[in-house]
mmCIF file of C-alpha atoms in Angstrom:
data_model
loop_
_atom_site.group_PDB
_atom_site.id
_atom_site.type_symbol
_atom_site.label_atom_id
_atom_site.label_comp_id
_atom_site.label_asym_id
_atom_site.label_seq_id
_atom_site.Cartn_x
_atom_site.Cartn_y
_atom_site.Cartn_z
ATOM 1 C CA UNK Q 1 69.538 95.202 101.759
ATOM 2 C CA UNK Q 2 71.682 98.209 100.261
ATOM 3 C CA UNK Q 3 70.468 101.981 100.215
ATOM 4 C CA UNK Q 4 70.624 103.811 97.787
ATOM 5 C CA UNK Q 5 74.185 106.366 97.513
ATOM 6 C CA UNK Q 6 73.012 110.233 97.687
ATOM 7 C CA UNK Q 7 73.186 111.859 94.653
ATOM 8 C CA UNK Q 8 75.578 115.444 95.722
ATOM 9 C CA UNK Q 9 79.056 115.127 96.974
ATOM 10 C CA UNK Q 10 80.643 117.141 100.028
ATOM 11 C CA UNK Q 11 84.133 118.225 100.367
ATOM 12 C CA UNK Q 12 85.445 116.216 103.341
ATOM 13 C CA UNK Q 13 87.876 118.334 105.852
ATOM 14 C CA UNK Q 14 90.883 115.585 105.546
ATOM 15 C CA UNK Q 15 92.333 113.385 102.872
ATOM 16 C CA UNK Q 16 90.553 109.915 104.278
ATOM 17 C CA UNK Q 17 87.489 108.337 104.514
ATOM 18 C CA UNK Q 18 85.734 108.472 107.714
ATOM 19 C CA UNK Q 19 83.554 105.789 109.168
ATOM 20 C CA UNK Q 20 80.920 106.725 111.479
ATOM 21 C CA UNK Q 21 79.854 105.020 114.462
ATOM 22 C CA UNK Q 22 77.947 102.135 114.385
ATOM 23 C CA UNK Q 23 74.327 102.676 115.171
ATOM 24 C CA UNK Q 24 74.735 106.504 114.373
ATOM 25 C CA UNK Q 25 73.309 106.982 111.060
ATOM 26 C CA UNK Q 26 70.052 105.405 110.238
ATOM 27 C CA UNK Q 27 68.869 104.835 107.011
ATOM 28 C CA UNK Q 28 67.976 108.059 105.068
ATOM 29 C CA UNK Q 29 68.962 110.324 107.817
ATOM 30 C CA UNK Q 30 72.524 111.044 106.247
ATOM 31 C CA UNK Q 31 74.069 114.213 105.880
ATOM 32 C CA UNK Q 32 73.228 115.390 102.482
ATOM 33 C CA UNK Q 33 76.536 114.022 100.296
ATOM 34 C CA UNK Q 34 77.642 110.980 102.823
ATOM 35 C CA UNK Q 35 77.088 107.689 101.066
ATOM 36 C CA UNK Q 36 75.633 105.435 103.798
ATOM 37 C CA UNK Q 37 75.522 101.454 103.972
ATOM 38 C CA UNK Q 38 74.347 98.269 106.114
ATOM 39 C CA UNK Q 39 71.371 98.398 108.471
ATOM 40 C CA UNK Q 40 71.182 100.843 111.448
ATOM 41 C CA UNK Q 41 72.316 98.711 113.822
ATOM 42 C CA UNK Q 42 76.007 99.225 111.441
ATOM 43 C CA UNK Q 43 75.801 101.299 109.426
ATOM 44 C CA UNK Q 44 78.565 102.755 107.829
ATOM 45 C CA UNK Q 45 79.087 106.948 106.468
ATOM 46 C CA UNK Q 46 81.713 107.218 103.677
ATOM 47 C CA UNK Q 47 83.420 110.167 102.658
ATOM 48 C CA UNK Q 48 85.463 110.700 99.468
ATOM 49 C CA UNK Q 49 89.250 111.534 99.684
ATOM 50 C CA UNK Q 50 90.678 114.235 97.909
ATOM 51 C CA UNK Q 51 91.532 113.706 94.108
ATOM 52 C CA UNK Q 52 94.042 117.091 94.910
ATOM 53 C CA UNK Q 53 92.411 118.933 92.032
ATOM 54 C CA UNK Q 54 93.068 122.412 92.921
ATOM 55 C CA UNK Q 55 95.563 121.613 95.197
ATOM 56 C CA UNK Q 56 98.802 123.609 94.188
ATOM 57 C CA UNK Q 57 100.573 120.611 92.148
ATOM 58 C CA UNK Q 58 104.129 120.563 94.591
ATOM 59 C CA UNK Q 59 101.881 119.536 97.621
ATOM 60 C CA UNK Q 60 100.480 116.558 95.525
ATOM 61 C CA UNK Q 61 102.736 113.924 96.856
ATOM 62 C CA UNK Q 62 106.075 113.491 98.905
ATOM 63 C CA UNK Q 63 109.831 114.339 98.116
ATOM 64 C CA UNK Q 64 112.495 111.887 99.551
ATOM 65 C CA UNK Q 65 116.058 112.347 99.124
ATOM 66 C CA UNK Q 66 118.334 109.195 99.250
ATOM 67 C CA UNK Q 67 121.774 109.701 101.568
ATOM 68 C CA UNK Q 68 123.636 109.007 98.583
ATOM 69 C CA UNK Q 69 122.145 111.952 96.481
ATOM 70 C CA UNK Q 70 123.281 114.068 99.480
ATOM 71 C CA UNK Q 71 126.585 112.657 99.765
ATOM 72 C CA UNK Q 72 127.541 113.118 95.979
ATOM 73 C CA UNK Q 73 126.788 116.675 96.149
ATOM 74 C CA UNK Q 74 128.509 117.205 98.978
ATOM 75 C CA UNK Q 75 131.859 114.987 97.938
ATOM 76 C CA UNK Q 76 131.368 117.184 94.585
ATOM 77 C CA UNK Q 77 131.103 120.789 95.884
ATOM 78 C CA UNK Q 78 134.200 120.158 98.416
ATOM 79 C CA UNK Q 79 136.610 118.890 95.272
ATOM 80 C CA UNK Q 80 135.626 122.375 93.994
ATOM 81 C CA UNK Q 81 137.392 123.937 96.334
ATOM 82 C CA UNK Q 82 141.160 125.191 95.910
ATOM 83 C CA UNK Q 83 143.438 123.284 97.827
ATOM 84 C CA UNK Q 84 141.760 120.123 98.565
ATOM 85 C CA UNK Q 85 143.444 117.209 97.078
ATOM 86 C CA UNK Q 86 141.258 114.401 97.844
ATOM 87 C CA UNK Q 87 139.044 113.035 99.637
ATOM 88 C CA UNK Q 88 138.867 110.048 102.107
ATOM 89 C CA UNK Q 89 141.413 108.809 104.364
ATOM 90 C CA UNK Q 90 144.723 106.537 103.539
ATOM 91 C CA UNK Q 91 142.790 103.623 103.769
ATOM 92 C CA UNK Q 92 139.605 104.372 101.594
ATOM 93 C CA UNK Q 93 142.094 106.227 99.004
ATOM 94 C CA UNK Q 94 144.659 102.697 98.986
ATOM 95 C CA UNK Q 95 141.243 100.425 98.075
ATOM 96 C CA UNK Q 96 140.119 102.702 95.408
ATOM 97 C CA UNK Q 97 143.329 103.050 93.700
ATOM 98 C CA UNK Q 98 143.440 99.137 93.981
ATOM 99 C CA UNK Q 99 140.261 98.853 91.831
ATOM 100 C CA UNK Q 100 140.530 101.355 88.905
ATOM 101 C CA UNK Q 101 136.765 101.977 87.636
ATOM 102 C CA UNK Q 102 135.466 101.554 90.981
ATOM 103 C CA UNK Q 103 135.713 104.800 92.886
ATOM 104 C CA UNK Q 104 133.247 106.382 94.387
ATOM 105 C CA UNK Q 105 132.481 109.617 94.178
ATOM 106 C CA UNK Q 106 131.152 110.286 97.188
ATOM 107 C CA UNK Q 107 134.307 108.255 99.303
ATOM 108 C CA UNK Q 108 135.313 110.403 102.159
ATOM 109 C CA UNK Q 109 131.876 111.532 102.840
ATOM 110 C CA UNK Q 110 129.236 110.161 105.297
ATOM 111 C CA UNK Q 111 125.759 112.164 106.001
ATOM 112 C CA UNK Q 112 122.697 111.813 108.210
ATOM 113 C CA UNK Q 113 119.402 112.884 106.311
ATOM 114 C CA UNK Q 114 116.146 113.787 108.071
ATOM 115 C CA UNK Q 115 113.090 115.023 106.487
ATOM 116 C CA UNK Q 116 114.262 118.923 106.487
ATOM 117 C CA UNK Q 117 117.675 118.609 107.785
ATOM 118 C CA UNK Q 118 120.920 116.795 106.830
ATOM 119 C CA UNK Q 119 124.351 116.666 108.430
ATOM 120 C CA UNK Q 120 128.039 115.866 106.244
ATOM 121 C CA UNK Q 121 131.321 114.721 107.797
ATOM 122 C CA UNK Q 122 134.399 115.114 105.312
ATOM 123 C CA UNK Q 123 137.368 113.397 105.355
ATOM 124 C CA UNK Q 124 139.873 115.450 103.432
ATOM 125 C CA UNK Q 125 143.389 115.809 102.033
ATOM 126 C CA UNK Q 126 144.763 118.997 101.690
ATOM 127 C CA UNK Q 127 147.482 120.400 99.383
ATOM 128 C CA UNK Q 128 151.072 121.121 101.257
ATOM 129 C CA UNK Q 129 151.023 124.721 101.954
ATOM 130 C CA UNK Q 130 147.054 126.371 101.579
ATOM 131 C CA UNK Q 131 145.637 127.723 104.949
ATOM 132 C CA UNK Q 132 143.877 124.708 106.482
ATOM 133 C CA UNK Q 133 141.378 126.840 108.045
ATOM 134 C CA UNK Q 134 140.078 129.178 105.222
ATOM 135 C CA UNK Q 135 139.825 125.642 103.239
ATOM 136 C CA UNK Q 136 137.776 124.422 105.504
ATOM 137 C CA UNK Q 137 135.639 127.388 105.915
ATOM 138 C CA UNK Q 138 135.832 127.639 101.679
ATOM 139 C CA UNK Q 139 134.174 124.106 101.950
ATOM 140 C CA UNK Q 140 131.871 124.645 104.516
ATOM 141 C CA UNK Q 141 130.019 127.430 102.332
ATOM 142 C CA UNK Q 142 130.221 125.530 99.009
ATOM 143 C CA UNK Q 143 129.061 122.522 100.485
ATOM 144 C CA UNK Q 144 126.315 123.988 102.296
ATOM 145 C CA UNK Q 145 125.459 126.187 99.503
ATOM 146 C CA UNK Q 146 125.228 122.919 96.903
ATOM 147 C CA UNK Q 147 123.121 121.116 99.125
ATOM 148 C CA UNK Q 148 120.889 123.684 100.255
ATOM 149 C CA UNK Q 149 120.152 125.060 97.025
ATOM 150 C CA UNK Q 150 120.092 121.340 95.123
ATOM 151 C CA UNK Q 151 117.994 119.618 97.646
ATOM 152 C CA UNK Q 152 116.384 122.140 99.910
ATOM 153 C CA UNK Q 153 117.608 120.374 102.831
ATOM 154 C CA UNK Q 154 118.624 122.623 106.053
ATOM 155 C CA UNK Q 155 122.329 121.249 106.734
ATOM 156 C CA UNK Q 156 122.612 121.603 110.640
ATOM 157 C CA UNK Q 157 126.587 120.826 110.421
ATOM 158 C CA UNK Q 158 129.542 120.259 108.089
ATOM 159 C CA UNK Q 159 132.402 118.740 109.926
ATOM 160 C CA UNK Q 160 135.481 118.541 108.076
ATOM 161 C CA UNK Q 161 138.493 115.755 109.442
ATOM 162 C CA UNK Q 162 141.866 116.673 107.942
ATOM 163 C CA UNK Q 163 143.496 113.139 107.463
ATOM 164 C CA UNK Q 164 146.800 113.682 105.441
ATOM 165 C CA UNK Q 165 148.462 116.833 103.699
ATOM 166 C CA UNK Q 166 149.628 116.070 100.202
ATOM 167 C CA UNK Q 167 153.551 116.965 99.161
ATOM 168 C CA UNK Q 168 154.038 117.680 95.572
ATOM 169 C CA UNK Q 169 156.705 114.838 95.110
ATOM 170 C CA UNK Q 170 153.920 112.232 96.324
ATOM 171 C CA UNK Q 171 152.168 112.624 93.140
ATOM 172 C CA UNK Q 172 154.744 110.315 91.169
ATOM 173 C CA UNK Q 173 155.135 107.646 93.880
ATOM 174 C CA UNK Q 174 151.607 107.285 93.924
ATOM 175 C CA UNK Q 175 150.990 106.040 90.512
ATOM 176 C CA UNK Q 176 151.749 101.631 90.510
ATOM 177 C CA UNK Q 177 154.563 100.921 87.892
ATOM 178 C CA UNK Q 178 153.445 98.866 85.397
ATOM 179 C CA UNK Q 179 155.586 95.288 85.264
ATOM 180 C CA UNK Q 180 154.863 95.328 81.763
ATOM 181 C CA UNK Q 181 156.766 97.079 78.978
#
């Protein structure tokens, strides 16, 4: 046979029900606002979960950001930066030039996302002649900055590989002559 459920409600202390131990609530000897069930012998006490009214609304639920999302800012915020050319290696650059449309954005970029903190390597190419150094450093801080302020995401580490320099007379041999005409 059921009991009847008590008619006030309590606030419980966590967002979960909680199930009492069998054979420690009897039958109308609840706590005032516990809904109770079952015979003595198991009875069951039942407390309601939060609906999170009047919780502040940005703690109603859980953020996740993909490695992607990380990756395009980063790949993004490091093309912004005078003197870098590209990014990605010989290799990665060779494919994506093979299959026009198909580029990613985020080539040349690899991260590690945690719940609070990220980390970025960059492959990059730099222009002939620009300080390899303050490039990197200019990267560092707009990289950081990006995905810091975008995703609010601690980045532990931005490690930058220098793969090729560009010349200015590579910029014509690059481009595939059409057989057509």
């Amino acid at each position: 046979m059921t009991e009847p459920i008590g008619q006030t409600l309590r606030k419980p202390e966590s967002d979960e029900f909680r199930t009492a131990t069998p054979g420690t609530a009897t039958p109308g000897t609840a706590a005032p606002g516990t809904f109770t069930s079952g015979a003595a012998a198991d009875s069951t006490t039942l407390e309601p979960a939060r609906s999170g009214v009047g919780e502040p609304p940005a703690t109603r639920g859980r953020t996740t950001i993909a490695g992607g999302v990380v990756e395009k800012i980063a790949a993004l915020a490091a093309r912004e930066v005078p003197g870098v050319n590209a990014l990605g290696g010989g290799l990665a650059r060779t494919l994506g030039a093979m299959r026009p449309g198909r580029a990613s954005v985020a080539r040349g970029v690899k991260v590690e996302v945690g719940e609070r903190q990220t980390a970025i390597d960059l492959e990059i190419v730099v222009e002939y002649g620009v300080s390899i150094t303050e490039v990197a450093a200019e990267i560092r801080l707009n990289v950081i900055g990006a995905v810091e302020r975008m995703t609010e995401l601690e980045v532990v580490e931005v490690n930058i590989a220098v793969s090729d320099v560009h010349l200015p007379d590579e910029s014509a041999s690059e481009v595939p002559e059409s057989r057509l005409q």
